[in-house]
mmCIF file of C-alpha atoms in Angstrom:
data_model
loop_
_atom_site.group_PDB
_atom_site.id
_atom_site.type_symbol
_atom_site.label_atom_id
_atom_site.label_comp_id
_atom_site.label_asym_id
_atom_site.label_seq_id
_atom_site.Cartn_x
_atom_site.Cartn_y
_atom_site.Cartn_z
ATOM 1 C CA ALA A 857 107.857 132.617 124.969
ATOM 2 C CA ALA A 858 108.712 129.858 122.661
ATOM 3 C CA GLY A 859 107.525 127.218 125.301
ATOM 4 C CA LEU A 860 104.105 129.174 125.626
ATOM 5 C CA LEU A 861 103.688 129.204 121.933
ATOM 6 C CA ARG A 862 104.297 125.482 121.620
ATOM 7 C CA ALA A 863 101.985 124.874 124.443
ATOM 8 C CA ALA A 864 99.095 127.134 123.152
ATOM 9 C CA PRO A 865 97.831 124.672 120.458
ATOM 10 C CA THR A 866 98.140 121.640 123.096
ATOM 11 C CA GLY A 867 96.079 123.711 125.636
ATOM 12 C CA ALA A 868 93.524 124.330 122.857
ATOM 13 C CA LEU A 869 93.100 120.806 121.876
ATOM 14 C CA ARG A 870 92.667 119.692 125.195
ATOM 15 C CA LEU A 871 89.954 122.362 125.919
ATOM 16 C CA HIS A 872 88.253 121.346 122.624
ATOM 17 C CA TYR A 873 88.386 117.647 123.620
ATOM 18 C CA ARG A 874 86.785 118.443 126.998
ATOM 19 C CA VAL A 875 84.029 120.514 125.252
ATOM 20 C CA GLN A 876 83.314 117.580 122.935
ATOM 21 C CA ARG A 877 83.078 115.285 125.681
ATOM 22 C CA CYS A 878 80.001 117.256 126.959
ATOM 23 C CA LEU A 879 78.217 116.552 123.804
ATOM 24 C CA PRO A 880 76.082 113.523 122.895
ATOM 25 C CA LEU A 881 77.717 110.447 121.787
ATOM 26 C CA ARG A 882 77.315 109.335 118.249
ATOM 27 C CA ALA A 883 76.085 105.676 118.291
ATOM 28 C CA ASP A 884 76.689 105.369 114.762
ATOM 29 C CA ARG A 885 80.440 106.166 114.531
ATOM 30 C CA ALA A 886 83.596 104.218 115.242
ATOM 31 C CA VAL A 887 87.389 104.906 115.167
ATOM 32 C CA PHE A 888 90.151 102.559 114.436
ATOM 33 C CA ALA A 889 93.745 102.588 114.680
ATOM 34 C CA VAL A 890 97.032 100.622 115.240
ATOM 35 C CA GLU A 891 100.161 101.263 117.235
ATOM 36 C CA GLY A 892 102.331 103.882 115.914
ATOM 37 C CA ASP A 893 99.465 105.267 113.906
ATOM 38 C CA ARG A 894 100.467 103.129 110.895
ATOM 39 C CA GLY A 895 98.441 102.623 107.940
ATOM 40 C CA TYR A 896 95.276 100.491 107.500
ATOM 41 C CA GLY A 897 95.512 96.679 108.272
ATOM 42 C CA ARG A 898 96.046 94.141 111.013
ATOM 43 C CA ASP A 899 93.206 93.270 113.570
ATOM 44 C CA PRO A 900 91.766 96.804 113.469
ATOM 45 C CA GLY A 901 91.737 96.616 109.674
ATOM 46 C CA ALA A 902 89.920 93.398 109.585
ATOM 47 C CA LEU A 903 87.377 94.592 112.165
ATOM 48 C CA GLU A 904 86.683 97.857 110.227
ATOM 49 C CA GLU A 905 85.860 95.901 107.059
ATOM 50 C CA ALA A 906 83.517 93.702 109.012
ATOM 51 C CA PHE A 907 81.894 96.846 110.585
ATOM 52 C CA ARG A 908 81.284 98.127 107.095
ATOM 53 C CA ARG A 909 79.793 94.848 105.902
ATOM 54 C CA LEU A 910 77.817 93.634 108.872
ATOM 55 C CA ALA A 911 76.938 97.042 110.621
ATOM 56 C CA PRO A 912 76.709 99.415 107.504
ATOM 57 C CA HIS A 913 74.658 101.960 109.864
ATOM 58 C CA VAL A 914 77.898 102.563 111.589
ATOM 59 C CA ARG A 915 80.243 105.180 110.007
ATOM 60 C CA THR A 916 83.908 104.217 110.256
ATOM 61 C CA ALA A 917 87.105 106.354 110.663
ATOM 62 C CA TRP A 918 90.790 105.319 110.532
ATOM 63 C CA ALA A 919 93.318 107.422 112.473
ATOM 64 C CA ALA A 920 96.774 107.293 110.891
ATOM 65 C CA ASP A 921 99.715 109.614 109.940
ATOM 66 C CA ARG A 922 98.994 111.479 106.785
ATOM 67 C CA VAL A 923 101.772 109.505 105.097
ATOM 68 C CA HIS A 924 99.489 106.417 105.417
ATOM 69 C CA HIS A 925 96.139 107.968 104.377
ATOM 70 C CA HIS A 926 96.406 106.432 101.036
ATOM 71 C CA THR A 927 95.974 102.917 102.575
ATOM 72 C CA VAL A 928 92.675 103.649 103.805
ATOM 73 C CA PRO A 929 89.854 102.149 101.651
ATOM 74 C CA PRO A 930 87.298 104.512 100.021
ATOM 75 C CA GLY A 931 84.296 105.252 102.071
ATOM 76 C CA THR A 932 86.383 105.129 105.383
ATOM 77 C CA ARG A 933 87.052 108.658 106.964
ATOM 78 C CA ARG A 934 90.578 109.498 107.170
ATOM 79 C CA LEU A 935 91.874 111.189 110.575
ATOM 80 C CA THR A 936 95.285 112.603 111.438
ATOM 81 C CA PRO A 937 95.977 112.070 115.185
ATOM 82 C CA GLY A 938 96.542 115.025 117.021
ATOM 83 C CA THR A 939 94.148 117.226 115.009
ATOM 84 C CA ALA A 940 90.850 118.690 116.247
ATOM 85 C CA ALA A 941 88.868 116.413 114.016
ATOM 86 C CA HIS A 942 90.643 113.369 115.567
ATOM 87 C CA TRP A 943 89.936 114.443 119.227
ATOM 88 C CA THR A 944 86.298 115.084 118.135
ATOM 89 C CA ALA A 945 85.982 111.662 116.709
ATOM 90 C CA LEU A 946 87.369 110.064 119.903
ATOM 91 C CA ALA A 947 85.201 112.245 122.243
ATOM 92 C CA ARG A 948 81.889 111.337 120.415
ATOM 93 C CA SER A 949 82.277 107.958 118.724
ATOM 94 C CA ARG A 950 80.743 105.074 120.434
ATOM 95 C CA TYR A 951 83.322 102.567 119.328
ATOM 96 C CA LEU A 952 87.021 102.928 119.593
ATOM 97 C CA VAL A 953 89.048 99.967 118.392
ATOM 98 C CA ARG A 954 92.786 99.917 118.522
ATOM 99 C CA GLU A 955 95.981 97.683 118.586
ATOM 100 C CA GLY A 956 98.057 98.981 121.406
ATOM 101 C CA ALA A 957 97.670 101.632 123.934
ATOM 102 C CA PHE A 958 94.857 104.117 123.452
ATOM 103 C CA GLY A 959 97.089 106.990 124.906
ATOM 104 C CA PRO A 960 97.219 108.855 128.075
ATOM 105 C CA GLY A 961 95.134 111.723 126.976
ATOM 106 C CA LEU A 962 92.085 109.613 126.160
ATOM 107 C CA VAL A 963 89.123 109.680 128.780
ATOM 108 C CA ARG A 964 86.561 106.701 128.461
ATOM 109 C CA ARG A 965 83.072 108.296 128.400
ATOM 110 C CA ARG A 966 79.929 106.417 129.737
ATOM 111 C CA GLY A 967 78.299 104.677 126.818
ATOM 112 C CA GLN A 968 81.627 104.169 124.838
ATOM 113 C CA VAL A 969 82.937 100.826 123.717
ATOM 114 C CA LEU A 970 86.728 100.185 123.837
ATOM 115 C CA VAL A 971 87.993 97.177 122.012
ATOM 116 C CA GLN A 972 91.672 96.256 122.345
ATOM 117 C CA THR A 973 92.867 93.851 119.751
ATOM 118 C CA GLN A 974 96.479 93.392 121.087
ATOM 119 C CA ALA A 975 99.472 92.406 118.779
ATOM 120 C CA GLY A 976 98.500 88.780 118.247
ATOM 121 C CA THR A 977 99.278 85.623 120.234
ATOM 122 C CA PRO A 978 101.770 86.295 122.871
ATOM 123 C CA LEU A 979 105.158 84.287 122.721
ATOM 124 C CA LYS A 980 107.449 86.739 124.367
ATOM 125 C CA HIS A 981 106.680 88.342 127.855
ATOM 126 C CA MET A 982 104.422 91.339 127.906
ATOM 127 C CA GLY A 983 102.622 93.605 130.149
ATOM 128 C CA LEU A 984 103.314 93.142 133.927
ATOM 129 C CA ASP A 985 105.549 90.349 133.185
ATOM 130 C CA LEU A 986 108.109 92.879 131.999
ATOM 131 C CA GLN A 987 108.546 94.385 135.484
ATOM 132 C CA GLU A 988 111.545 92.338 136.162
ATOM 133 C CA ARG A 989 113.028 92.544 132.623
ATOM 134 C CA PRO A 990 114.295 96.214 132.284
ATOM 135 C CA ALA A 991 115.860 95.577 128.803
ATOM 136 C CA ALA A 992 112.398 94.753 127.346
ATOM 137 C CA ALA A 993 110.282 97.239 129.488
ATOM 138 C CA GLN A 994 112.496 100.236 128.450
ATOM 139 C CA GLY A 995 110.841 102.626 131.148
ATOM 140 C CA THR A 996 107.361 101.398 130.848
ATOM 141 C CA ASP A 997 104.920 103.141 133.240
ATOM 142 C CA PHE A 998 103.351 100.317 134.866
ATOM 143 C CA ALA A 999 100.705 102.142 136.884
ATOM 144 C CA ARG A 1000 99.581 103.765 133.663
ATOM 145 C CA LEU A 1001 99.434 100.223 131.979
ATOM 146 C CA LEU A 1002 97.114 99.156 134.697
ATOM 147 C CA ARG A 1003 94.886 102.253 134.165
ATOM 148 C CA GLU A 1004 94.847 101.827 130.425
ATOM 149 C CA ALA A 1005 93.834 98.165 130.848
ATOM 150 C CA ASP A 1006 91.059 99.154 133.284
ATOM 151 C CA SER A 1007 89.437 101.296 130.708
ATOM 152 C CA TRP A 1008 88.795 98.619 127.971
ATOM 153 C CA ASP A 1009 85.639 96.842 127.614
ATOM 154 C CA TYR A 1010 86.743 93.936 125.212
ATOM 155 C CA VAL A 1011 89.919 92.429 124.293
ATOM 156 C CA VAL A 1012 90.266 90.215 121.128
ATOM 157 C CA SER A 1013 91.724 86.978 121.906
ATOM 158 C CA ALA A 1014 92.972 84.202 119.442
ATOM 159 C CA ASN A 1015 93.079 81.170 121.653
ATOM 160 C CA ARG A 1016 92.887 80.106 125.338
ATOM 161 C CA HIS A 1017 96.601 80.721 125.909
ATOM 162 C CA SER A 1018 96.211 84.330 124.827
ATOM 163 C CA THR A 1019 93.062 84.811 127.078
ATOM 164 C CA LEU A 1020 94.819 83.488 130.206
ATOM 165 C CA THR A 1021 97.968 85.576 129.264
ATOM 166 C CA TRP A 1022 96.328 88.843 128.990
ATOM 167 C CA GLU A 1023 94.126 88.426 131.992
ATOM 168 C CA ARG A 1024 97.273 88.014 134.028
ATOM 169 C CA VAL A 1025 99.530 90.847 132.413
ATOM 170 C CA HIS A 1026 96.707 93.340 131.606
ATOM 171 C CA PRO A 1027 94.445 92.839 134.493
ATOM 172 C CA GLY A 1028 91.091 94.932 134.418
ATOM 173 C CA ASP A 1029 87.349 94.533 134.293
ATOM 174 C CA TRP A 1030 87.141 93.623 130.593
ATOM 175 C CA THR A 1031 85.617 90.921 128.766
ATOM 176 C CA ALA A 1032 87.758 88.489 126.572
ATOM 177 C CA LEU A 1033 86.493 87.894 123.086
ATOM 178 C CA GLU A 1034 87.962 84.576 122.346
ATOM 179 C CA TYR A 1035 86.814 84.341 118.839
ATOM 180 C CA GLY A 1036 90.137 84.009 116.804
ATOM 181 C CA GLN A 1037 92.643 86.501 115.276
ATOM 182 C CA PRO A 1038 90.478 88.791 112.857
ATOM 183 C CA ARG A 1039 93.708 89.600 110.727
ATOM 184 C CA THR A 1040 94.034 85.904 109.872
ATOM 185 C CA ASP A 1041 90.690 85.632 108.210
ATOM 186 C CA VAL A 1042 92.093 86.836 104.903
ATOM 187 C CA LEU A 1043 94.528 83.824 105.079
ATOM 188 C CA GLN A 1044 91.677 81.580 105.418
ATOM 189 C CA ARG A 1045 89.472 83.172 102.485
ATOM 190 C CA ALA A 1046 92.206 83.415 99.940
ATOM 191 C CA THR A 1047 92.076 81.596 96.640
ATOM 192 C CA ALA A 1048 94.829 80.000 94.455
ATOM 193 C CA ALA A 1049 94.324 83.160 92.026
ATOM 194 C CA ASP A 1050 94.887 85.470 94.888
ATOM 195 C CA VAL A 1051 98.028 83.790 95.832
ATOM 196 C CA ALA A 1052 99.298 83.526 92.265
ATOM 197 C CA ARG A 1053 98.565 87.352 91.861
ATOM 198 C CA LEU A 1054 100.588 88.348 95.135
ATOM 199 C CA ARG A 1055 103.545 86.233 93.935
ATOM 200 C CA GLU A 1056 103.621 87.908 90.653
ATOM 201 C CA THR A 1057 103.416 91.267 92.255
ATOM 202 C CA LEU A 1058 106.174 90.578 94.578
ATOM 203 C CA GLY A 1059 108.487 89.210 91.709
ATOM 204 C CA VAL A 1060 108.594 85.620 92.809
ATOM 205 C CA PRO A 1061 109.463 83.579 89.750
ATOM 206 C CA GLU A 1062 106.989 80.950 88.902
ATOM 207 C CA GLY A 1063 107.696 77.509 89.974
ATOM 208 C CA THR A 1064 110.155 78.533 92.970
ATOM 209 C CA VAL A 1065 109.849 77.901 96.628
ATOM 210 C CA ALA A 1066 109.446 81.210 98.437
ATOM 211 C CA ILE A 1067 110.676 81.434 101.862
ATOM 212 C CA LEU A 1068 109.365 84.374 104.035
ATOM 213 C CA TYR A 1069 112.297 85.291 106.598
ATOM 214 C CA ALA A 1070 110.829 87.396 109.437
ATOM 215 C CA PRO A 1071 112.925 87.620 112.524
ATOM 216 C CA THR A 1072 111.659 89.580 115.646
ATOM 217 C CA HIS A 1073 113.106 92.580 117.382
ATOM 218 C CA ARG A 1074 115.830 91.884 119.982
ATOM 219 C CA ASP A 1075 115.474 94.109 123.039
ATOM 220 C CA TYR A 1076 119.149 93.663 123.984
ATOM 221 C CA ARG A 1077 120.889 94.866 120.678
ATOM 222 C CA ARG A 1078 121.201 98.505 120.079
ATOM 223 C CA THR A 1079 121.034 97.832 116.331
ATOM 224 C CA GLN A 1080 119.218 95.132 114.546
ATOM 225 C CA ARG A 1081 120.740 93.012 111.834
ATOM 226 C CA SER A 1082 119.972 89.699 109.944
ATOM 227 C CA ALA A 1083 121.280 86.629 111.835
ATOM 228 C CA LEU A 1084 121.572 84.946 108.317
ATOM 229 C CA ASP A 1085 123.614 85.469 105.378
ATOM 230 C CA LEU A 1086 120.667 85.322 103.007
ATOM 231 C CA GLU A 1087 122.877 85.400 99.962
ATOM 232 C CA ARG A 1088 124.622 82.248 101.336
ATOM 233 C CA VAL A 1089 121.526 80.614 102.035
ATOM 234 C CA VAL A 1090 119.947 80.843 98.599
ATOM 235 C CA ARG A 1091 123.291 79.986 97.026
ATOM 236 C CA ARG A 1092 123.504 76.681 98.881
ATOM 237 C CA LEU A 1093 119.904 75.797 98.369
ATOM 238 C CA GLY A 1094 119.928 76.369 94.604
ATOM 239 C CA PRO A 1095 117.817 78.062 91.981
ATOM 240 C CA ARG A 1096 114.588 76.609 93.321
ATOM 241 C CA PHE A 1097 114.461 78.813 96.294
ATOM 242 C CA VAL A 1098 113.904 82.590 96.948
ATOM 243 C CA VAL A 1099 113.945 84.496 100.079
ATOM 244 C CA LEU A 1100 111.349 87.315 100.975
ATOM 245 C CA ALA A 1101 113.179 89.135 103.756
ATOM 246 C CA ARG A 1102 111.059 91.158 106.108
ATOM 247 C CA ALA A 1103 112.460 93.503 108.966
ATOM 248 C CA HIS A 1104 110.545 93.701 112.096
ATOM 249 C CA PRO A 1105 108.358 96.972 111.971
ATOM 250 C CA ARG A 1106 109.781 98.300 115.066
ATOM 251 C CA HIS A 1107 113.271 99.107 113.461
ATOM 252 C CA GLY A 1108 112.184 99.018 109.722
ATOM 253 C CA GLY A 1109 114.412 97.813 106.814
ATOM 254 C CA PRO A 1110 115.960 96.929 104.814
ATOM 255 C CA LEU A 1111 116.707 93.683 106.418
ATOM 256 C CA ALA A 1112 118.880 92.786 103.324
ATOM 257 C CA ALA A 1113 119.527 94.358 100.040
ATOM 258 C CA SER A 1114 117.407 92.930 97.252
ATOM 259 C CA ALA A 1115 119.761 91.143 94.781
ATOM 260 C CA GLY A 1116 119.131 87.963 92.810
ATOM 261 C CA ARG A 1117 116.852 85.617 94.725
ATOM 262 C CA VAL A 1118 116.690 87.710 97.904
ATOM 263 C CA LEU A 1119 113.845 90.089 97.960
ATOM 264 C CA ASP A 1120 113.460 92.605 100.762
ATOM 265 C CA VAL A 1121 109.913 93.273 101.626
ATOM 266 C CA SER A 1122 110.248 95.099 104.681
ATOM 267 C CA ASP A 1123 108.340 98.063 103.289
ATOM 268 C CA HIS A 1124 105.413 95.911 102.214
ATOM 269 C CA PRO A 1125 102.324 97.160 104.212
ATOM 270 C CA HIS A 1126 100.449 93.903 104.629
ATOM 271 C CA VAL A 1127 102.437 90.810 106.262
ATOM 272 C CA GLU A 1128 99.415 88.873 105.595
ATOM 273 C CA SER A 1129 99.840 89.142 101.982
ATOM 274 C CA LEU A 1130 103.688 88.149 102.438
ATOM 275 C CA CYS A 1131 102.423 84.976 104.234
ATOM 276 C CA LEU A 1132 100.086 84.053 101.520
ATOM 277 C CA ALA A 1133 102.664 84.531 98.860
ATOM 278 C CA SER A 1134 105.271 82.427 100.598
ATOM 279 C CA ASP A 1135 105.557 78.477 100.747
ATOM 280 C CA ALA A 1136 107.255 78.397 104.317
ATOM 281 C CA LEU A 1137 108.140 80.778 107.040
ATOM 282 C CA VAL A 1138 111.561 80.984 108.807
ATOM 283 C CA THR A 1139 111.474 83.013 111.985
ATOM 284 C CA ASP A 1140 113.210 83.030 115.384
ATOM 285 C CA TYR A 1141 110.811 84.159 118.158
ATOM 286 C CA SER A 1142 108.237 86.260 116.250
ATOM 287 C CA SER A 1143 104.502 85.859 117.095
ATOM 288 C CA LEU A 1144 103.909 85.683 113.355
ATOM 289 C CA MET A 1145 104.467 81.968 113.749
ATOM 290 C CA PHE A 1146 101.074 81.567 115.233
ATOM 291 C CA ASP A 1147 99.247 83.556 112.331
ATOM 292 C CA TYR A 1148 101.292 81.424 109.799
ATOM 293 C CA ALA A 1149 100.360 78.143 111.462
ATOM 294 C CA GLY A 1150 96.679 78.698 110.508
ATOM 295 C CA LEU A 1151 97.828 78.436 106.719
ATOM 296 C CA ASP A 1152 98.990 74.889 107.571
ATOM 297 C CA ARG A 1153 102.289 75.765 105.664
ATOM 298 C CA PRO A 1154 105.776 74.682 106.885
ATOM 299 C CA ILE A 1155 107.402 76.774 109.647
ATOM 300 C CA VAL A 1156 111.146 76.454 110.453
ATOM 301 C CA ILE A 1157 112.441 78.053 113.753
ATOM 302 C CA HIS A 1158 115.968 79.590 113.540
ATOM 303 C CA ALA A 1159 116.812 79.456 117.232
ATOM 304 C CA ALA A 1160 119.931 81.700 117.342
ATOM 305 C CA GLU A 1161 120.746 83.337 120.406
ATOM 306 C CA ARG A 1162 118.396 81.491 122.376
ATOM 307 C CA GLU A 1163 119.936 82.107 125.826
ATOM 308 C CA ALA A 1164 120.406 85.853 125.267
ATOM 309 C CA TYR A 1165 116.756 86.214 123.996
ATOM 310 C CA GLU A 1166 115.348 84.286 126.912
ATOM 311 C CA ALA A 1167 117.374 86.070 129.457
ATOM 312 C CA ALA A 1168 116.358 89.546 128.060
ATOM 313 C CA ARG A 1169 112.735 89.037 127.274
ATOM 314 C CA GLY A 1170 111.533 85.544 128.080
ATOM 315 C CA THR A 1171 108.825 83.551 126.376
ATOM 316 C CA TYR A 1172 105.680 81.743 127.156
ATOM 317 C CA VAL A 1173 105.898 78.896 124.806
ATOM 318 C CA ASP A 1174 108.968 76.586 125.097
ATOM 319 C CA LEU A 1175 109.763 76.056 121.400
ATOM 320 C CA ARG A 1176 112.202 73.294 122.421
ATOM 321 C CA SER A 1177 109.547 71.018 123.569
ATOM 322 C CA PHE A 1178 106.384 72.410 121.382
ATOM 323 C CA PRO A 1179 107.857 73.874 118.186
ATOM 324 C CA PRO A 1180 105.598 74.411 115.076
ATOM 325 C CA GLY A 1181 108.167 72.550 112.736
ATOM 326 C CA ALA A 1182 111.793 71.921 112.385
ATOM 327 C CA ILE A 1183 114.378 73.794 114.436
ATOM 328 C CA ALA A 1184 117.754 75.066 113.520
ATOM 329 C CA ARG A 1185 120.258 76.272 115.752
ATOM 330 C CA ASP A 1186 122.461 78.029 113.217
ATOM 331 C CA GLU A 1187 122.696 78.869 109.544
ATOM 332 C CA ASP A 1188 124.228 75.619 108.399
ATOM 333 C CA GLU A 1189 121.695 73.578 110.200
ATOM 334 C CA LEU A 1190 118.938 75.822 108.513
ATOM 335 C CA ILE A 1191 120.270 75.099 105.127
ATOM 336 C CA GLY A 1192 120.238 71.269 106.117
ATOM 337 C CA VAL A 1193 116.711 71.393 106.823
ATOM 338 C CA PHE A 1194 115.726 72.701 103.568
ATOM 339 C CA ALA A 1195 118.093 70.579 101.781
ATOM 340 C CA SER A 1196 117.107 67.476 103.264
ATOM 341 C CA GLY A 1197 113.478 68.012 102.907
ATOM 342 C CA ASP A 1198 112.785 68.087 106.592
ATOM 343 C CA TRP A 1199 111.071 71.471 106.455
ATOM 344 C CA HIS A 1200 107.931 69.532 104.763
ATOM 345 C CA GLY A 1201 108.592 66.312 106.215
ATOM 346 C CA THR A 1202 106.175 64.091 107.980
ATOM 347 C CA ARG A 1203 107.527 64.957 111.399
ATOM 348 C CA SER A 1204 107.250 68.805 110.575
ATOM 349 C CA ALA A 1205 103.582 68.304 109.479
ATOM 350 C CA ARG A 1206 102.966 66.388 112.769
ATOM 351 C CA LEU A 1207 104.458 69.193 114.964
ATOM 352 C CA ARG A 1208 102.545 71.652 113.036
ATOM 353 C CA ALA A 1209 99.276 70.070 113.492
ATOM 354 C CA ALA A 1210 99.697 69.908 117.282
ATOM 355 C CA PHE A 1211 100.735 73.718 117.123
ATOM 356 C CA ARG A 1212 97.637 74.688 114.795
ATOM 357 C CA GLU A 1213 95.268 72.661 117.348
ATOM 358 C CA ARG A 1214 96.474 74.657 120.418
ATOM 359 C CA PHE A 1215 96.959 77.903 118.919
ATOM 360 C CA CYS A 1216 94.544 78.248 115.984
ATOM 361 C CA PRO A 1217 91.363 76.747 117.022
ATOM 362 C CA TYR A 1218 89.182 79.502 115.603
ATOM 363 C CA ASP A 1219 90.872 80.533 112.417
ATOM 364 C CA ASP A 1220 88.154 79.730 110.057
ATOM 365 C CA GLY A 1221 87.815 83.121 108.310
ATOM 366 C CA ARG A 1222 85.068 84.466 110.477
ATOM 367 C CA ALA A 1223 86.787 85.911 113.617
ATOM 368 C CA ALA A 1224 86.107 89.543 112.557
ATOM 369 C CA GLU A 1225 82.414 88.547 112.067
ATOM 370 C CA ARG A 1226 82.161 86.984 115.671
ATOM 371 C CA VAL A 1227 83.469 90.096 117.093
ATOM 372 C CA VAL A 1228 81.140 92.368 115.351
ATOM 373 C CA ARG A 1229 78.228 90.437 115.987
ATOM 374 C CA ARG A 1230 78.941 90.357 119.708
ATOM 375 C CA VAL A 1231 80.080 94.059 120.237
ATOM 376 C CA VAL A 1232 77.794 95.904 117.579
ATOM 377 C CA LEU A 1233 74.886 93.757 116.901
ATOM 378 C CA GLY A 1234 74.666 92.449 120.507
ATOM 379 C CA GLU A 1235 74.392 88.667 119.698
ATOM 380 C CA THR A 1236 75.421 86.731 122.560
ATOM 381 C CA ASP A 1237 75.822 83.322 120.552
ATOM 382 C CA PRO A 1238 77.973 84.424 117.454
ATOM 383 C CA PRO A 1239 78.454 81.681 114.697
ATOM 384 C CA PRO A 1240 80.781 78.940 116.005
ATOM 385 C CA ALA A 1241 84.186 78.280 114.767
ATOM 386 C CA VAL A 1242 84.475 75.577 112.013
ATOM 387 C CA PRO A 1243 86.712 72.576 113.591
ATOM 388 C CA LEU A 1244 90.248 72.197 112.123
ATOM 389 C CA SER A 1245 89.219 69.020 110.653
ATOM 390 C CA GLY A 1246 86.528 70.523 108.462
ATOM 391 C CA ARG A 1247 88.747 73.334 107.039
ATOM 392 C CA ARG A 1248 90.858 73.595 103.813
ATOM 393 C CA PRO A 1249 94.245 75.022 103.866
ATOM 394 C CA ALA A 1250 94.849 78.210 101.868
ATOM 395 C CA PRO A 1251 96.243 77.066 98.494
ATOM 396 C CA SER A 1252 100.196 77.359 97.936
ATOM 397 C CA ALA A 1253 101.280 78.232 94.483
ATOM 398 C CA THR A 1254 103.957 75.674 94.683
ATOM 399 C CA ALA A 1255 102.486 72.965 96.806
ATOM 400 C CA ALA A 1256 103.439 70.122 94.213
ATOM 401 C CA LEU A 1257 106.895 71.343 94.137
ATOM 402 C CA ALA A 1258 107.060 71.635 98.017
ATOM 403 C CA ARG A 1259 106.111 67.799 98.155
ATOM 404 C CA THR A 1260 108.971 66.977 95.964
ATOM 405 C CA PRO A 1261 112.280 65.781 97.537
ATOM 406 C CA LEU A 1262 115.119 68.345 97.121
ATOM 407 C CA THR A 1263 117.555 65.642 96.292
ATOM 408 C CA THR A 1264 119.540 67.868 93.825
ATOM 409 C CA VAL A 1265 120.514 70.205 96.661
ATOM 410 C CA PRO A 1266 123.812 69.196 98.349
ATOM 411 C CA PRO A 1267 124.103 69.158 102.184
ATOM 412 C CA PRO A 1268 126.308 71.895 103.864
ATOM 413 C CA ALA A 1269 129.779 70.976 104.356
ATOM 414 C CA GLY A 1270 130.950 69.459 107.813
ATOM 415 C CA PRO A 1271 129.555 67.093 110.253
ATOM 416 C CA ARG A 1272 126.135 68.561 111.086
ATOM 417 C CA THR A 1273 123.081 67.097 112.529
ATOM 418 C CA VAL A 1274 119.587 68.607 111.709
ATOM 419 C CA THR A 1275 117.322 68.258 114.805
ATOM 420 C CA ASP A 1276 113.851 69.090 115.696
ATOM 421 C CA SER A 1277 114.797 70.156 119.092
ATOM 422 C CA LEU A 1278 117.325 72.392 120.589
#
């Protein structure tokens, strides 16, 4: 009896969805969402904003759990996944835009346009490439993955590397929109006033160097923890540095207790704001490095447990031969990178320039516009991207300080060699 009672609402919603699919499509409706039904943001958020700005005749809706409804901007309809209103919108809206799987219950109708944004430039193995990596696949239904990919009309791609990867690991009859990463548009359009305001909101002291520490999820660990003693790091570097610690969304936070010059920002809803507020990024194998590279600010790779990560997940980009900046193999080397000034030195800038040229060719602040003009307005020749040489980097609140050698910071004890390769 209890099972029947639980099944009754589900059956009613399925019937409701089936009935709604028999009714005419609404060409002026669009639904947006991100994986996990989280709040407004990322690539779908950037595209939703572009829909309202460039195609105001299309009414937009955002699907998220109720706890995240406050993140949705005014004028955008709020939908709760699993409700009748949500299924109605999925059945009758012409445009469905999502980061991540659309779900097994969705049936693509003739005339509907499904736009898949993915989760950014792929560094770690994805899709069909996980078939030989059970620790990372975690019971993935690959047959369903193929059916899902075959329902897409468009896949948003940040660069040629992403396009070639998605075509192989998510094969289907879809079209790649190699126009750039929409969520990075805000990084290119930000002003010095925007950066200063964000730093003040986060509590970053004026005149300090803010390091954003954002490690990725480790599939081979049962529990996630920081690979760095962040208190020791800031203590060794001195009062001119603060750390913004962000845990991976998959396991939440906090990554570290906020104390002194370590600020845990795991609960901050927009990682793009954290990127703008920081002066440098420290990460291990997070795809955030590709977004951050478009800012043209220093990136330091903390390559701890490289062999374990490669064995469990695998990577498409060999960071040993093509890094976005300096590489440290352990905590002491990381301290040495910042103490010596290598983090923003000439070699790091040269490595970052090559990395940007390969992975950020379209990051000019108009990626979302190009997608909307193609998908909604039907323009086959959207505005071309501005070449890298013609762009200005987003302003850093401590750019002058970052160019100053940190001669007052003592190097770590012991015979250590800071290298730019593993």
